[in-house]
Amino acid sequence: LKYYPGSALLLLQSADYLFKDQSYVKFEKVLNEVEQINSEASPVFTAKFYYYMGLLSALKKKTSEATEFFKKSLALAITLIKSFLVVG
């Protein structure tokens, strides 16, 4: 992140490590950074972002918000899988 602060890939990997390490304040900060760069307009990164936002919302006991993020993540992932199946 030091050399590529705007990399959605690196930020999302960092978020994964922070979540597993239970560093939830830093986890939220990294997700805010991903949101600011709009997940680099990547559907793959956006799906992961929604998934992590769902986890964050669940941690904050915002279950309806978490549900919406998980639905968005799954919908985007399904769309990606279908597009790969059509191409492949």
mmCIF file of C-alpha atoms in Angstrom:
data_model
loop_
_atom_site.group_PDB
_atom_site.id
_atom_site.type_symbol
_atom_site.label_atom_id
_atom_site.label_comp_id
_atom_site.label_asym_id
_atom_site.label_seq_id
_atom_site.Cartn_x
_atom_site.Cartn_y
_atom_site.Cartn_z
ATOM 1 C CA LEU A 1 0.000 0.000 0.000
ATOM 2 C CA LYS A 2 2.955 2.278 0.491
ATOM 3 C CA TYR A 3 3.797 2.315 -3.211
ATOM 4 C CA TYR A 4 0.285 1.712 -4.606
ATOM 5 C CA PRO A 5 -2.133 3.486 -2.237
ATOM 6 C CA GLY A 6 -4.920 3.560 -4.815
ATOM 7 C CA SER A 7 -4.878 -0.139 -5.632
ATOM 8 C CA ALA A 8 -8.253 -1.728 -4.948
ATOM 9 C CA LEU A 9 -6.667 -5.176 -5.118
ATOM 10 C CA LEU A 10 -4.154 -4.371 -2.387
ATOM 11 C CA LEU A 11 -6.697 -2.510 -0.274
ATOM 12 C CA LEU A 12 -9.121 -5.438 -0.411
ATOM 13 C CA GLN A 13 -6.361 -7.902 0.473
ATOM 14 C CA SER A 14 -5.464 -5.654 3.384
ATOM 15 C CA ALA A 15 -9.124 -5.578 4.445
ATOM 16 C CA ASP A 16 -9.181 -9.379 4.419
ATOM 17 C CA TYR A 17 -6.148 -9.563 6.716
ATOM 18 C CA LEU A 18 -7.531 -6.872 9.025
ATOM 19 C CA PHE A 19 -10.864 -8.667 9.333
ATOM 20 C CA LYS A 20 -9.166 -11.964 10.156
ATOM 21 C CA ASP A 21 -6.977 -10.136 12.681
ATOM 22 C CA GLN A 22 -10.120 -8.560 14.198
ATOM 23 C CA SER A 23 -8.777 -5.051 13.583
ATOM 24 C CA TYR A 24 -12.230 -3.713 12.809
ATOM 25 C CA VAL A 25 -11.459 0.024 13.043
ATOM 26 C CA LYS A 26 -8.666 -0.305 10.475
ATOM 27 C CA PHE A 27 -10.900 -2.659 8.452
ATOM 28 C CA GLU A 28 -13.552 0.054 8.179
ATOM 29 C CA LYS A 29 -10.945 2.673 7.268
ATOM 30 C CA VAL A 30 -9.611 0.534 4.426
ATOM 31 C CA LEU A 31 -13.145 -0.083 3.132
ATOM 32 C CA ASN A 32 -13.737 3.673 3.097
ATOM 33 C CA GLU A 33 -10.612 4.027 0.951
ATOM 34 C CA VAL A 34 -11.913 1.373 -1.461
ATOM 35 C CA GLU A 35 -15.221 3.223 -1.644
ATOM 36 C CA GLN A 36 -13.434 6.498 -2.452
ATOM 37 C CA ILE A 37 -11.716 4.938 -5.469
ATOM 38 C CA ASN A 38 -14.980 3.232 -6.507
ATOM 39 C CA SER A 39 -13.309 -0.197 -6.440
ATOM 40 C CA GLU A 40 -11.444 0.941 -9.568
ATOM 41 C CA ALA A 41 -14.770 0.358 -11.409
ATOM 42 C CA SER A 42 -14.010 -3.361 -11.375
ATOM 43 C CA PRO A 43 -17.005 -5.683 -10.959
ATOM 44 C CA VAL A 44 -14.786 -8.247 -9.213
ATOM 45 C CA PHE A 45 -13.475 -5.711 -6.720
ATOM 46 C CA THR A 46 -16.945 -4.230 -6.266
ATOM 47 C CA ALA A 47 -18.379 -7.662 -5.401
ATOM 48 C CA LYS A 48 -15.648 -8.150 -2.803
ATOM 49 C CA PHE A 49 -16.229 -4.627 -1.475
ATOM 50 C CA TYR A 50 -19.953 -5.330 -1.017
ATOM 51 C CA TYR A 51 -19.115 -8.598 0.753
ATOM 52 C CA TYR A 52 -16.776 -6.861 3.192
ATOM 53 C CA MET A 53 -19.285 -4.059 3.737
ATOM 54 C CA GLY A 54 -21.818 -6.754 4.602
ATOM 55 C CA LEU A 55 -19.427 -8.156 7.186
ATOM 56 C CA LEU A 56 -18.834 -4.684 8.619
ATOM 57 C CA SER A 57 -22.565 -3.981 8.801
ATOM 58 C CA ALA A 58 -23.144 -7.319 10.537
ATOM 59 C CA LEU A 59 -20.445 -6.456 13.079
ATOM 60 C CA LYS A 60 -22.275 -3.212 13.774
ATOM 61 C CA LYS A 61 -25.538 -5.167 14.266
ATOM 62 C CA LYS A 62 -27.080 -3.542 11.178
ATOM 63 C CA THR A 63 -28.572 -6.745 9.842
ATOM 64 C CA SER A 64 -30.838 -5.288 7.155
ATOM 65 C CA GLU A 65 -27.950 -3.230 5.759
ATOM 66 C CA ALA A 66 -25.694 -6.295 5.875
ATOM 67 C CA THR A 67 -28.314 -8.318 4.020
ATOM 68 C CA GLU A 68 -28.485 -5.711 1.250
ATOM 69 C CA PHE A 69 -24.700 -5.684 0.836
ATOM 70 C CA PHE A 70 -24.569 -9.485 0.696
ATOM 71 C CA LYS A 71 -27.371 -9.534 -1.897
ATOM 72 C CA LYS A 72 -25.507 -6.995 -4.045
ATOM 73 C CA SER A 73 -22.295 -8.997 -3.758
ATOM 74 C CA LEU A 74 -23.999 -12.252 -4.733
ATOM 75 C CA ALA A 75 -25.899 -10.682 -7.613
ATOM 76 C CA LEU A 76 -22.709 -9.218 -9.031
ATOM 77 C CA ALA A 77 -20.807 -12.480 -8.544
ATOM 78 C CA ILE A 78 -23.544 -14.459 -10.307
ATOM 79 C CA THR A 79 -23.503 -12.004 -13.204
ATOM 80 C CA LEU A 80 -19.725 -12.382 -13.482
ATOM 81 C CA ILE A 81 -19.936 -16.173 -13.439
ATOM 82 C CA LYS A 82 -22.619 -16.170 -16.136
ATOM 83 C CA SER A 83 -20.560 -13.858 -18.333
ATOM 84 C CA PHE A 84 -17.516 -16.131 -17.976
ATOM 85 C CA LEU A 85 -19.608 -19.162 -18.901
ATOM 86 C CA VAL A 86 -20.907 -17.448 -22.047
ATOM 87 C CA VAL A 87 -17.401 -16.406 -23.120
ATOM 88 C CA GLY A 88 -15.701 -19.689 -22.201
#
